[in-house]
Every structure is written in C-alpha cells, then in structure tokens.
Amino acid sequence: MNKATKFSELQAERLKFKPELPEILKKGAGFIQAIKGKATSSIADQEKVKDIFPNTYGLPSITFKKGKNALTTKKAIKVGVVLSGGQAPGGHNVIAGLFDGLKKANKKNALIGFLGGPLGILENKFKVITEENLKSYRNTGGFDFIQSGRTKIETPEQFLATKNNCEKNKIDALVVIGGDDSNTNAALIAEYAKKENLPMSVIGVPKTIDGDLKNKFIETSFGFDTATKIYSELVGNICRDVNSAQKYWHFVRLMGRSASHITLEVAFKTQSNITLIGEEVLETKMTLAKIVKNITDIIISRSKAGKNFGVALIPEGLIEFIPEMKELISALNDTLVQNAETIEKLNSPQEKKDFVCSKLPSNLAELMKSLPDVIAFQLMLDRDPHGNVQVSLIETEKLLVEMVRKKLTEFQKENKFDGKFLPITHFFGYEGRCGIPSNFDAVYTYSLGYNAAVLALNGFTGYLSSVRKLTKPSKQWECGGVPLTMMMNIEKRHGKEKPVIQKALVDLKGKLFKEFVKKRDIWAKSESYVFPGPIQFFGPAEVTNITTKTLCYESSGK
Ligand code: FBP
C-alpha cells in the first residue's frame, strides 16, 4: 500500500471480512472436476466469428463438480493478472481470490500483476504478488494495487510483444479482469496464443459497473451492485433535498455507457420522478424533440399541482440512442477517422466543428450546428481505444436542461406555463467506481478470482470465469466457465467490422422494465421517493446482503 494511504476505521474493519466461497470451490482445484457441456456457437454472425477464431471457436461450456483432480495440483504454474478498463468495486478481491485459489492448489504456484492495464504486458511492467503486499488490499475498492488502463492489444507488434513478455516471464495463464471490450481482447489473445503454440491459457473475469456484460451464464458483472448502491444513496439524498426545499429540478446523468441498467436500478431504488431509458428511446425511435416534450409535460403537470421541483435520471448513453443523434454520431465516427490528419492540424474546437460540418450530409450538418457548442465539441472528442464514443464526456443532462428551458419559455409566452423551473445538473459516475465493495461484490469477486484460478489450473483457454445462481447464499453458487467466443457478434468499430462481445442492453420485454413502465406515472406525479442510505457492511443480513433489483428480477423471474 502507498505510504500516504491510511486506513479508515471502516477499512481496517473490512480487512477482517472473510468472503464465504461457494461450497464447490472450498477444497481447492484438487477436488474439483470440470464437466464439459455441448459445443457452443456465437450469438450471431457465426461464420464470420468462426473465421476469426479458428482455434477457440465452439468450445464447450464448463461446469465444476466435486471430484478429485490431481492434475491441477502437481505442477506449479505461474499466472499473470491484469486489470483492464474502468474501475469497478471488487477488483482487488478478484486478485485475492485468484491468489488464494492458486496457493491452495500448490504453494509453489506464483502470481504476477501487470501494471497499468494491458500496457503493462506490452512494456513488461509487473509486480510479484505476495500475501504480504496483497493483504492490505483485501475487500477494498479501487484498482490501485496494480492500476488499470484501456490499451487495446491489436497490432501484430503488440501481439508479438505480448507473446515475448509472457514467454520471458514463463507465464502459464493470463487472467484479464475486464468488461466487454477487454474480454474481446482476451479472446483475441487466447486465439493468438493457440495459433502461435504458446503454452499459455487466457481467462477473463466479468468486470464493469455498467452491468452490460451478462448472459445465460454470467448473471451480472462485478461492481454493478456496489456502484448502483452508491448512486442510489446520492440520488436518494437529492430526492430528500428536493422534497425539503421544494424549489429545484435536479437532472442527474448516471454512468453506464450505452446500457441503461444503472439508471433503471437507481430508478427503482429511489423512485425518482423522471427516468429515461436509452433502449426504449431507441426502440420507439423517440426524437430529441419528443424526449423534451415528455419531460416538459411532467414538469408542467407537477407545476400545476404546485410542485416546481423533481428529480430526473438520465443514462449517460442516452445520446447514442436518439435516432438523429445516433445517425450523427455514426457519421462523425467515420468523418473523424477519414479526416484525422486534417482535423489534428486545426487549432480551435470551432474550426474543427466547421470543418466536420462541411464533410457531413446536409441534414446532419444542420443538426450539429443546432446543438449548443459545448455539446457539439464534446461529440467530436477522441473515441476510446476500442472505438467507442466517450459518453462520460458528453453532458447530455445540460443539453436536455437547455432544451427544456427553451420549451418552457415558449410555453410561458403562450400562457401555458406559469411555474418556475430552476434546474441543477449532476453527473454521477466516477463517484461509484472505487467504492468499498458491498458484501455481495466482495464475495462475488473473491469467488470469480478463485474460480478463474481453477480454470487456469485446468489449462482452459478462451473462457470467462462464471459464478452463477447469485441470488442464493454464496455457499450454493455454481461455478465454471463460459467460452468467450460464444458471446460475440460482428460490429463496426473505427469504421471496420470487428468481432466483439455483444453488450447486454436493458431488455424491454423483461419483467424489470415492464414493472418500471407500470410504476413510472405514479413516480412522476408523487413524491414516493425512497432514501436507500449508505451501503451497510455489518448488521442484519436483510440489509447487508441485499443485492440489486436487476439481479433478483432477472434470476428468479420475480
Ligand atoms: P468499463 O466498460 O471498462 O468497465 O468502463 C465503464 C465506465 O465506467 C463507463 O460507465 C464510462 O462511460 C467509462 O467507463 C468512462 O471511461 P473512463 O474511465 O475512461 O473515463
């Protein structure tokens, strides 16, 4: 631990927490047998995905069952671990579970942590992980033990550097803790290693606060539980504040990239007045004007009841789902790539905007010009290394506030609105990513790491660590692995077709969304706010071990 870092009383207490492993993992890899299921296929674009992954496509899913497995304990192995992408509560416990799982199987097993994300692999920067340097990070938030990064390993030179450094360090398995893009990268490294006859397996661990890396075998990504609890506390406090002062409208943008899972979860936990769901906007082709109309309708109707206050939740990815904005962003992605050199040479954002507008089809150029400058500039910012628009940098809440204000002013002139509109904007994202992991996340991450150790000790490659039946007590959780290629489809990135793990967006036919649709009108009119308060680590299980509404509804169909 960094010398400057001091433990708070709570953190000191949390170090003593012992995550309870699933029963199947408790005795270690030597007592776990891997049962292979049927061969799998990718969720879409099967032929194209198969062509790209000739060596790792179609692997069977894996379920762990009790039974002796001496092979996993005889030979000592060396594992490299890397944290990739955005922070999510519980990352340190994945490393702790991985470390303990390896040591339980054979004391000579070794673990090194690549520093600063995948770049650490390329630059061969790592730290040897020992009980001594790991112990103060158990059950803590953050990724600061070995840090993270968003470097994508994609060029032939980068793959070669990965191979050379892994060979140099005699690494038998590489564990990539990441979201959909990082695990797509893990799948590509697994395929490359097979092709090059590199005796190294690659295992992924599902991480992301966004909650969009999930499927039949991955019920949730880690970090979603803690992050949504932190945001819900903050939003709940705001709800209480608006209800106390009764004079402001708060517009809160919430992280989550494209998916609105975080926003939907926070909506249930706080019962805020307005919640926008990006996936619904896409499905119903809701234009920006229609979204603004829906918001102003609620503001006016609350105002008529004497309530010039409320709370509105906006998913950060909303902007990508509004039909005309989606079209604009897609055209911008191409224009920015095709004209990168020229744009680079232009000095001011205004010059860049003018140039970009000159290259866009006229309807999109008009739209770009109609946006507040600050939003237009933000739309032109660099894409991330995986080709995604950095929605965390686009202040959609401010765009909506401006448009709503304009509309209400028009209505005021027409005597259709005589209330007040005093908006305040917020963005909650980074506040939730490094929080102390909730009991659920602390146990889940420890189990995911331990489970990854078992997969690695069995020599499996191209798998995502999978721990399931998560709404049951952790003792009863089921464990195994799910092939990474199974979750893939082909998408356009940086203007080119690429294999990627498909994001799981909010299911509009799912029970949770349907329940939301039933409730939202009531929440819009009333002050049925809920104030969840801070995460509780100690106390009655109904409070400390409660998980997300999303997981409960999706797992049990309640
Ligand atoms: P991951 O997908 O890597 O887990 O990152 C999630 C996230 O927190 C998004 O919610 C957010 O849009 C993005 O990271 C912000 O990225 P950055 O940390 O690079 O600003």
mmCIF file of C-alpha atoms in Angstrom, residues 51-386:
data_model
loop_
_atom_site.group_PDB
_atom_site.id
_atom_site.type_symbol
_atom_site.label_atom_id
_atom_site.label_comp_id
_atom_site.label_asym_id
_atom_site.label_seq_id
_atom_site.Cartn_x
_atom_site.Cartn_y
_atom_site.Cartn_z
ATOM 1 C CA ASP A 51 -13.247 -17.472 -39.327
ATOM 2 C CA ILE A 52 -11.573 -15.069 -36.913
ATOM 3 C CA PHE A 53 -11.271 -17.648 -34.114
ATOM 4 C CA PRO A 54 -10.482 -20.937 -35.898
ATOM 5 C CA ASN A 55 -8.724 -22.355 -32.801
ATOM 6 C CA THR A 56 -11.000 -21.222 -29.999
ATOM 7 C CA TYR A 57 -14.466 -21.126 -31.581
ATOM 8 C CA GLY A 58 -17.153 -23.564 -30.475
ATOM 9 C CA LEU A 59 -15.632 -24.569 -27.118
ATOM 10 C CA PRO A 60 -17.971 -26.337 -24.686
ATOM 11 C CA SER A 61 -19.258 -24.535 -21.596
ATOM 12 C CA ILE A 62 -17.801 -25.834 -18.323
ATOM 13 C CA THR A 63 -19.421 -26.663 -15.007
ATOM 14 C CA PHE A 64 -17.466 -27.605 -11.889
ATOM 15 C CA LYS A 65 -18.467 -30.676 -9.888
ATOM 16 C CA LYS A 66 -16.932 -32.274 -6.812
ATOM 17 C CA GLY A 67 -14.281 -34.917 -7.542
ATOM 18 C CA LYS A 68 -10.530 -35.478 -7.317
ATOM 19 C CA ASN A 69 -8.407 -33.741 -9.924
ATOM 20 C CA ALA A 70 -4.758 -34.398 -9.097
ATOM 21 C CA LEU A 71 -3.506 -32.896 -12.355
ATOM 22 C CA THR A 72 -4.281 -29.388 -11.153
ATOM 23 C CA THR A 73 -2.023 -29.611 -8.109
ATOM 24 C CA LYS A 74 1.080 -31.480 -9.283
ATOM 25 C CA LYS A 75 2.882 -28.974 -11.471
ATOM 26 C CA ALA A 76 3.420 -25.449 -10.193
ATOM 27 C CA ILE A 77 2.177 -22.754 -12.565
ATOM 28 C CA LYS A 78 2.754 -19.030 -12.957
ATOM 29 C CA VAL A 79 -0.155 -16.741 -13.669
ATOM 30 C CA GLY A 80 -0.195 -13.116 -14.829
ATOM 31 C CA VAL A 81 -3.167 -10.916 -13.955
ATOM 32 C CA VAL A 82 -4.186 -7.603 -15.479
ATOM 33 C CA LEU A 83 -6.947 -5.111 -14.635
ATOM 34 C CA SER A 84 -8.347 -3.640 -17.837
ATOM 35 C CA GLY A 85 -10.720 -0.718 -18.459
ATOM 36 C CA GLY A 86 -12.783 1.295 -15.999
ATOM 37 C CA GLN A 87 -12.566 0.695 -12.273
ATOM 38 C CA ALA A 88 -15.247 -1.397 -10.560
ATOM 39 C CA PRO A 89 -15.583 -2.187 -6.852
ATOM 40 C CA GLY A 90 -14.115 -5.586 -6.016
ATOM 41 C CA GLY A 91 -11.181 -5.778 -8.447
ATOM 42 C CA HIS A 92 -8.728 -6.315 -5.602
ATOM 43 C CA ASN A 93 -10.776 -9.221 -4.307
ATOM 44 C CA VAL A 94 -10.624 -10.921 -7.715
ATOM 45 C CA ILE A 95 -6.844 -10.814 -7.346
ATOM 46 C CA ALA A 96 -7.106 -12.062 -3.744
ATOM 47 C CA GLY A 97 -9.364 -14.964 -4.799
ATOM 48 C CA LEU A 98 -7.045 -15.806 -7.678
ATOM 49 C CA PHE A 99 -4.012 -15.735 -5.379
ATOM 50 C CA ASP A 100 -5.672 -17.900 -2.715
ATOM 51 C CA GLY A 101 -7.035 -20.348 -5.311
ATOM 52 C CA LEU A 102 -3.568 -20.808 -6.777
ATOM 53 C CA LYS A 103 -1.850 -21.193 -3.412
ATOM 54 C CA LYS A 104 -4.467 -23.623 -2.145
ATOM 55 C CA ALA A 105 -3.724 -25.907 -5.104
ATOM 56 C CA ASN A 106 0.055 -25.694 -4.805
ATOM 57 C CA LYS A 107 2.114 -23.394 -2.602
ATOM 58 C CA LYS A 108 4.648 -23.040 -5.420
ATOM 59 C CA ASN A 109 2.104 -21.518 -7.806
ATOM 60 C CA ALA A 110 3.004 -17.886 -8.457
ATOM 61 C CA LEU A 111 1.089 -14.749 -9.429
ATOM 62 C CA ILE A 112 2.348 -11.543 -11.014
ATOM 63 C CA GLY A 113 0.230 -8.442 -11.665
ATOM 64 C CA PHE A 114 0.875 -6.450 -14.854
ATOM 65 C CA LEU A 115 0.886 -2.753 -14.029
ATOM 66 C CA GLY A 116 -1.368 -0.086 -15.539
ATOM 67 C CA GLY A 117 -3.586 -2.376 -17.620
ATOM 68 C CA PRO A 118 -2.639 -4.174 -20.852
ATOM 69 C CA LEU A 119 0.134 -1.625 -21.436
ATOM 70 C CA GLY A 120 1.948 -3.335 -18.547
ATOM 71 C CA ILE A 121 2.017 -6.546 -20.605
ATOM 72 C CA LEU A 122 3.445 -4.708 -23.622
ATOM 73 C CA GLU A 123 6.083 -2.915 -21.546
ATOM 74 C CA ASN A 124 6.712 -5.911 -19.295
ATOM 75 C CA LYS A 125 5.988 -3.919 -16.152
ATOM 76 C CA PHE A 126 4.719 -6.090 -13.330
ATOM 77 C CA LYS A 127 4.715 -6.722 -9.618
ATOM 78 C CA VAL A 128 5.148 -10.113 -7.964
ATOM 79 C CA ILE A 129 2.073 -10.627 -5.810
ATOM 80 C CA THR A 130 2.670 -11.961 -2.313
ATOM 81 C CA GLU A 131 0.450 -12.354 0.729
ATOM 82 C CA GLU A 132 2.448 -9.539 2.283
ATOM 83 C CA ASN A 133 1.777 -6.916 -0.396
ATOM 84 C CA LEU A 134 -1.775 -8.125 -1.101
ATOM 85 C CA LYS A 135 -3.154 -8.329 2.416
ATOM 86 C CA SER A 136 -3.947 -4.658 2.905
ATOM 87 C CA TYR A 137 -5.991 -4.613 -0.340
ATOM 88 C CA ARG A 138 -8.421 -7.376 0.590
ATOM 89 C CA ASN A 139 -12.049 -6.186 0.474
ATOM 90 C CA THR A 140 -11.001 -2.702 -0.614
ATOM 91 C CA GLY A 141 -12.308 -0.652 -3.531
ATOM 92 C CA GLY A 142 -10.219 0.717 -6.386
ATOM 93 C CA PHE A 143 -7.682 -0.812 -8.731
ATOM 94 C CA ASP A 144 -4.682 0.944 -7.205
ATOM 95 C CA PHE A 145 -2.855 -2.248 -6.199
ATOM 96 C CA ILE A 146 -1.733 -2.743 -9.818
ATOM 97 C CA GLN A 147 -3.731 0.047 -11.576
ATOM 98 C CA SER A 148 -5.715 -0.261 -14.783
ATOM 99 C CA GLY A 149 -5.635 1.073 -18.347
ATOM 100 C CA ARG A 150 -7.523 0.978 -21.636
ATOM 101 C CA THR A 151 -4.743 -0.034 -24.056
ATOM 102 C CA LYS A 152 -6.055 -2.413 -26.680
ATOM 103 C CA ILE A 153 -3.702 -5.137 -27.882
ATOM 104 C CA GLU A 154 -4.387 -5.198 -31.612
ATOM 105 C CA THR A 155 -1.391 -4.670 -33.878
ATOM 106 C CA PRO A 156 0.903 -7.565 -34.919
ATOM 107 C CA GLU A 157 3.715 -5.842 -32.992
ATOM 108 C CA GLN A 158 1.587 -5.700 -29.834
ATOM 109 C CA PHE A 159 0.658 -9.376 -30.121
ATOM 110 C CA LEU A 160 4.323 -10.221 -30.596
ATOM 111 C CA ALA A 161 5.305 -8.142 -27.542
ATOM 112 C CA THR A 162 2.595 -9.954 -25.541
ATOM 113 C CA LYS A 163 3.988 -13.299 -26.662
ATOM 114 C CA ASN A 164 7.603 -12.322 -25.944
ATOM 115 C CA ASN A 165 6.906 -10.929 -22.494
ATOM 116 C CA CYS A 166 4.687 -13.815 -21.459
ATOM 117 C CA GLU A 167 7.343 -16.272 -22.664
ATOM 118 C CA LYS A 168 10.086 -14.321 -20.910
ATOM 119 C CA ASN A 169 8.123 -14.479 -17.647
ATOM 120 C CA LYS A 170 7.204 -18.143 -18.234
ATOM 121 C CA ILE A 171 3.516 -17.382 -17.802
ATOM 122 C CA ASP A 172 1.196 -20.387 -17.997
ATOM 123 C CA ALA A 173 -2.035 -18.415 -17.761
ATOM 124 C CA LEU A 174 -3.087 -14.810 -18.215
ATOM 125 C CA VAL A 175 -6.167 -13.585 -16.336
ATOM 126 C CA VAL A 176 -7.801 -10.487 -17.828
ATOM 127 C CA ILE A 177 -10.220 -8.694 -15.499
ATOM 128 C CA GLY A 178 -12.314 -6.525 -17.788
ATOM 129 C CA GLY A 179 -15.553 -5.507 -19.460
ATOM 130 C CA ASP A 180 -16.882 -6.482 -22.895
ATOM 131 C CA ASP A 181 -14.077 -4.816 -24.874
ATOM 132 C CA SER A 182 -11.287 -6.084 -22.609
ATOM 133 C CA ASN A 183 -12.663 -9.606 -22.722
ATOM 134 C CA THR A 184 -12.949 -9.384 -26.509
ATOM 135 C CA ASN A 185 -9.246 -8.570 -26.382
ATOM 136 C CA ALA A 186 -8.699 -11.544 -24.049
ATOM 137 C CA ALA A 187 -10.395 -13.796 -26.633
ATOM 138 C CA LEU A 188 -8.085 -12.459 -29.369
ATOM 139 C CA ILE A 189 -5.010 -13.120 -27.199
ATOM 140 C CA ALA A 190 -6.266 -16.659 -26.450
ATOM 141 C CA GLU A 191 -6.696 -17.280 -30.186
ATOM 142 C CA TYR A 192 -3.275 -15.828 -30.991
ATOM 143 C CA ALA A 193 -1.592 -17.926 -28.278
ATOM 144 C CA LYS A 194 -3.153 -21.094 -29.721
ATOM 145 C CA LYS A 195 -2.124 -20.170 -33.241
ATOM 146 C CA GLU A 196 1.449 -19.499 -32.110
ATOM 147 C CA ASN A 197 1.604 -22.678 -30.000
ATOM 148 C CA LEU A 198 2.279 -20.548 -26.953
ATOM 149 C CA PRO A 199 1.604 -22.772 -23.927
ATOM 150 C CA MET A 200 -0.425 -20.092 -22.168
ATOM 151 C CA SER A 201 -4.124 -20.058 -21.431
ATOM 152 C CA VAL A 202 -6.208 -16.891 -21.205
ATOM 153 C CA ILE A 203 -9.124 -16.486 -18.802
ATOM 154 C CA GLY A 204 -11.423 -13.452 -18.499
ATOM 155 C CA VAL A 205 -13.303 -12.152 -15.450
ATOM 156 C CA PRO A 206 -16.543 -10.167 -15.992
ATOM 157 C CA LYS A 207 -15.994 -6.667 -14.641
ATOM 158 C CA THR A 208 -17.944 -3.456 -15.221
ATOM 159 C CA ILE A 209 -20.172 -1.224 -13.178
ATOM 160 C CA ASP A 210 -22.282 -0.830 -16.347
ATOM 161 C CA GLY A 211 -23.882 -4.262 -15.810
ATOM 162 C CA ASP A 212 -23.915 -4.927 -19.552
ATOM 163 C CA LEU A 213 -21.607 -7.945 -19.614
ATOM 164 C CA LYS A 214 -24.103 -10.666 -18.879
ATOM 165 C CA ASN A 215 -25.901 -13.586 -20.468
ATOM 166 C CA LYS A 216 -27.272 -17.011 -19.525
ATOM 167 C CA PHE A 217 -24.027 -17.931 -17.742
ATOM 168 C CA ILE A 218 -22.944 -14.533 -16.469
ATOM 169 C CA GLU A 219 -25.759 -13.208 -14.307
ATOM 170 C CA THR A 220 -24.048 -9.917 -13.557
ATOM 171 C CA SER A 221 -20.677 -8.264 -13.903
ATOM 172 C CA PHE A 222 -18.977 -7.332 -10.658
ATOM 173 C CA GLY A 223 -19.120 -3.742 -9.454
ATOM 174 C CA PHE A 224 -22.701 -3.115 -10.605
ATOM 175 C CA ASP A 225 -24.052 -3.958 -7.155
ATOM 176 C CA THR A 226 -21.808 -1.532 -5.250
ATOM 177 C CA ALA A 227 -21.878 1.271 -7.825
ATOM 178 C CA THR A 228 -25.683 1.302 -8.059
ATOM 179 C CA LYS A 229 -25.920 1.347 -4.270
ATOM 180 C CA ILE A 230 -23.598 4.353 -4.103
ATOM 181 C CA TYR A 231 -25.504 6.257 -6.827
ATOM 182 C CA SER A 232 -28.808 5.360 -5.188
ATOM 183 C CA GLU A 233 -27.639 6.797 -1.903
ATOM 184 C CA LEU A 234 -26.649 10.046 -3.637
ATOM 185 C CA VAL A 235 -29.832 10.285 -5.704
ATOM 186 C CA GLY A 236 -31.951 9.372 -2.659
ATOM 187 C CA ASN A 237 -30.331 12.223 -0.754
ATOM 188 C CA ILE A 238 -31.156 14.578 -3.629
ATOM 189 C CA CYS A 239 -34.778 13.363 -3.621
ATOM 190 C CA ARG A 240 -34.988 14.207 0.055
ATOM 191 C CA ASP A 241 -33.422 17.580 -0.587
ATOM 192 C CA VAL A 242 -35.913 18.493 -3.334
ATOM 193 C CA ASN A 243 -38.745 17.353 -1.151
ATOM 194 C CA SER A 244 -37.459 19.511 1.700
ATOM 195 C CA ALA A 245 -36.789 22.762 -0.182
ATOM 196 C CA GLN A 246 -39.342 22.159 -2.957
ATOM 197 C CA LYS A 247 -37.720 24.597 -5.372
ATOM 198 C CA TYR A 248 -35.301 22.799 -7.714
ATOM 199 C CA TRP A 249 -35.396 20.317 -10.542
ATOM 200 C CA HIS A 250 -32.309 18.066 -10.443
ATOM 201 C CA PHE A 251 -31.168 16.432 -13.668
ATOM 202 C CA VAL A 252 -28.814 13.566 -12.869
ATOM 203 C CA ARG A 253 -26.822 11.779 -15.561
ATOM 204 C CA LEU A 254 -25.652 8.344 -14.483
ATOM 205 C CA MET A 255 -22.768 6.281 -15.841
ATOM 206 C CA GLY A 256 -23.316 3.060 -17.683
ATOM 207 C CA ARG A 257 -22.037 3.734 -21.175
ATOM 208 C CA SER A 258 -24.603 2.512 -23.761
ATOM 209 C CA ALA A 259 -26.700 0.442 -21.387
ATOM 210 C CA SER A 260 -29.261 1.972 -19.003
ATOM 211 C CA HIS A 261 -29.039 -0.791 -16.363
ATOM 212 C CA ILE A 262 -27.565 1.541 -13.744
ATOM 213 C CA THR A 263 -30.246 4.169 -14.339
ATOM 214 C CA LEU A 264 -33.048 1.605 -14.165
ATOM 215 C CA GLU A 265 -31.697 0.136 -10.929
ATOM 216 C CA VAL A 266 -31.343 3.602 -9.365
ATOM 217 C CA ALA A 267 -34.893 4.443 -10.516
ATOM 218 C CA PHE A 268 -36.244 1.502 -8.543
ATOM 219 C CA LYS A 269 -34.108 2.220 -5.522
ATOM 220 C CA THR A 270 -35.144 5.903 -5.326
ATOM 221 C CA GLN A 271 -38.434 6.238 -7.253
ATOM 222 C CA SER A 272 -37.309 9.494 -8.849
ATOM 223 C CA ASN A 273 -39.900 11.450 -10.875
ATOM 224 C CA ILE A 274 -38.482 11.017 -14.364
ATOM 225 C CA THR A 275 -36.285 8.207 -15.689
ATOM 226 C CA LEU A 276 -35.195 7.976 -19.302
ATOM 227 C CA ILE A 277 -34.159 4.583 -20.636
ATOM 228 C CA GLY A 278 -31.901 4.713 -23.688
ATOM 229 C CA GLU A 279 -33.028 1.336 -25.019
ATOM 230 C CA GLU A 280 -36.683 2.491 -25.033
ATOM 231 C CA VAL A 281 -35.716 5.680 -26.835
ATOM 232 C CA LEU A 282 -34.041 3.551 -29.495
ATOM 233 C CA GLU A 283 -36.884 1.055 -29.800
ATOM 234 C CA THR A 284 -39.599 3.701 -30.098
ATOM 235 C CA LYS A 285 -37.411 5.961 -32.253
ATOM 236 C CA MET A 286 -38.006 8.800 -29.820
ATOM 237 C CA THR A 287 -36.590 12.040 -31.215
ATOM 238 C CA LEU A 288 -34.857 14.686 -29.128
ATOM 239 C CA ALA A 289 -37.945 16.893 -29.505
ATOM 240 C CA LYS A 290 -40.206 14.111 -28.209
ATOM 241 C CA ILE A 291 -37.943 13.452 -25.201
ATOM 242 C CA VAL A 292 -38.012 17.152 -24.381
ATOM 243 C CA LYS A 293 -41.811 17.194 -24.754
ATOM 244 C CA ASN A 294 -42.195 14.237 -22.382
ATOM 245 C CA ILE A 295 -40.039 15.937 -19.771
ATOM 246 C CA THR A 296 -41.802 19.314 -20.076
ATOM 247 C CA ASP A 297 -45.210 17.622 -19.837
ATOM 248 C CA ILE A 298 -44.251 16.188 -16.453
ATOM 249 C CA ILE A 299 -42.714 19.464 -15.274
ATOM 250 C CA ILE A 300 -45.865 21.391 -16.261
ATOM 251 C CA SER A 301 -48.240 18.893 -14.719
ATOM 252 C CA ARG A 302 -46.260 18.871 -11.435
ATOM 253 C CA SER A 303 -46.130 22.663 -11.538
ATOM 254 C CA LYS A 304 -49.914 22.844 -11.892
ATOM 255 C CA ALA A 305 -50.105 20.830 -8.663
ATOM 256 C CA GLY A 306 -47.860 23.445 -7.044
ATOM 257 C CA LYS A 307 -44.725 21.310 -7.307
ATOM 258 C CA ASN A 308 -41.949 23.147 -9.093
ATOM 259 C CA PHE A 309 -39.444 20.505 -8.170
ATOM 260 C CA GLY A 310 -38.404 16.981 -9.007
ATOM 261 C CA VAL A 311 -35.608 14.614 -9.938
ATOM 262 C CA ALA A 312 -34.855 13.307 -13.439
ATOM 263 C CA LEU A 313 -32.468 10.423 -14.181
ATOM 264 C CA ILE A 314 -30.630 10.271 -17.495
ATOM 265 C CA PRO A 315 -28.440 7.367 -18.620
ATOM 266 C CA GLU A 316 -25.130 8.624 -19.984
ATOM 267 C CA GLY A 317 -25.577 6.592 -23.163
ATOM 268 C CA LEU A 318 -28.933 8.217 -23.997
ATOM 269 C CA ILE A 319 -27.386 10.459 -26.621
ATOM 270 C CA GLU A 320 -26.321 7.436 -28.702
ATOM 271 C CA PHE A 321 -29.889 6.112 -28.820
ATOM 272 C CA ILE A 322 -31.770 9.192 -30.009
ATOM 273 C CA PRO A 323 -32.311 8.352 -33.707
ATOM 274 C CA GLU A 324 -30.992 11.584 -35.210
ATOM 275 C CA MET A 325 -28.077 11.693 -32.731
ATOM 276 C CA LYS A 326 -27.248 8.056 -33.446
ATOM 277 C CA GLU A 327 -27.058 8.889 -37.137
ATOM 278 C CA LEU A 328 -24.940 11.934 -36.388
ATOM 279 C CA ILE A 329 -22.533 10.015 -34.106
ATOM 280 C CA SER A 330 -22.123 7.257 -36.670
ATOM 281 C CA ALA A 331 -21.367 9.802 -39.429
ATOM 282 C CA LEU A 332 -18.993 11.629 -37.068
ATOM 283 C CA ASN A 333 -17.152 8.372 -36.276
ATOM 284 C CA ASP A 334 -16.431 7.899 -39.984
ATOM 285 C CA THR A 335 -15.688 11.576 -40.698
ATOM 286 C CA LEU A 336 -13.278 11.854 -37.762
ATOM 287 C CA VAL A 337 -11.358 8.724 -38.827
ATOM 288 C CA GLN A 338 -11.271 9.642 -42.528
ATOM 289 C CA ASN A 339 -10.078 13.206 -41.876
ATOM 290 C CA ALA A 340 -7.980 12.631 -38.766
ATOM 291 C CA GLU A 341 -4.831 14.299 -40.103
ATOM 292 C CA THR A 342 -6.561 17.482 -41.282
ATOM 293 C CA ILE A 343 -8.611 17.788 -38.082
ATOM 294 C CA GLU A 344 -5.496 17.300 -35.957
ATOM 295 C CA LYS A 345 -3.936 20.371 -37.585
ATOM 296 C CA LEU A 346 -6.909 22.645 -36.837
ATOM 297 C CA ASN A 347 -6.496 24.732 -33.724
ATOM 298 C CA SER A 348 -9.808 25.627 -32.166
ATOM 299 C CA PRO A 349 -12.835 23.401 -31.498
ATOM 300 C CA GLN A 350 -14.876 25.877 -33.568
ATOM 301 C CA GLU A 351 -12.624 25.370 -36.619
ATOM 302 C CA LYS A 352 -12.883 21.611 -36.148
ATOM 303 C CA LYS A 353 -16.657 21.825 -35.908
ATOM 304 C CA ASP A 354 -16.884 23.963 -39.069
ATOM 305 C CA PHE A 355 -14.642 21.546 -40.955
ATOM 306 C CA VAL A 356 -16.535 18.473 -39.750
ATOM 307 C CA CYS A 357 -19.874 20.104 -40.679
ATOM 308 C CA SER A 358 -18.555 20.707 -44.197
ATOM 309 C CA LYS A 359 -17.986 16.952 -44.544
ATOM 310 C CA LEU A 360 -21.317 15.778 -43.110
ATOM 311 C CA PRO A 361 -24.505 15.239 -45.143
ATOM 312 C CA SER A 362 -26.510 18.480 -45.011
ATOM 313 C CA ASN A 363 -29.237 17.250 -42.600
ATOM 314 C CA LEU A 364 -26.605 16.090 -40.091
ATOM 315 C CA ALA A 365 -24.554 19.256 -40.518
ATOM 316 C CA GLU A 366 -27.703 21.247 -39.673
ATOM 317 C CA LEU A 367 -28.288 19.121 -36.578
ATOM 318 C CA MET A 368 -24.669 19.545 -35.481
ATOM 319 C CA LYS A 369 -24.994 23.327 -35.896
ATOM 320 C CA SER A 370 -28.239 23.398 -33.917
ATOM 321 C CA LEU A 371 -26.603 21.847 -30.838
ATOM 322 C CA PRO A 372 -25.089 24.023 -28.112
ATOM 323 C CA ASP A 373 -21.396 24.445 -28.996
ATOM 324 C CA VAL A 374 -20.241 22.679 -25.868
ATOM 325 C CA ILE A 375 -22.177 19.522 -26.818
ATOM 326 C CA ALA A 376 -21.041 19.679 -30.469
ATOM 327 C CA PHE A 377 -17.417 19.938 -29.307
ATOM 328 C CA GLN A 378 -17.857 17.050 -26.891
ATOM 329 C CA LEU A 379 -19.266 14.886 -29.689
ATOM 330 C CA MET A 380 -16.012 15.388 -31.610
ATOM 331 C CA LEU A 381 -13.718 14.292 -28.769
ATOM 332 C CA ASP A 382 -11.456 11.287 -29.368
ATOM 333 C CA ARG A 383 -13.065 7.844 -29.363
ATOM 334 C CA ASP A 384 -11.659 5.388 -26.809
ATOM 335 C CA PRO A 385 -9.109 2.772 -27.967
ATOM 336 C CA HIS A 386 -11.971 0.388 -28.734
#
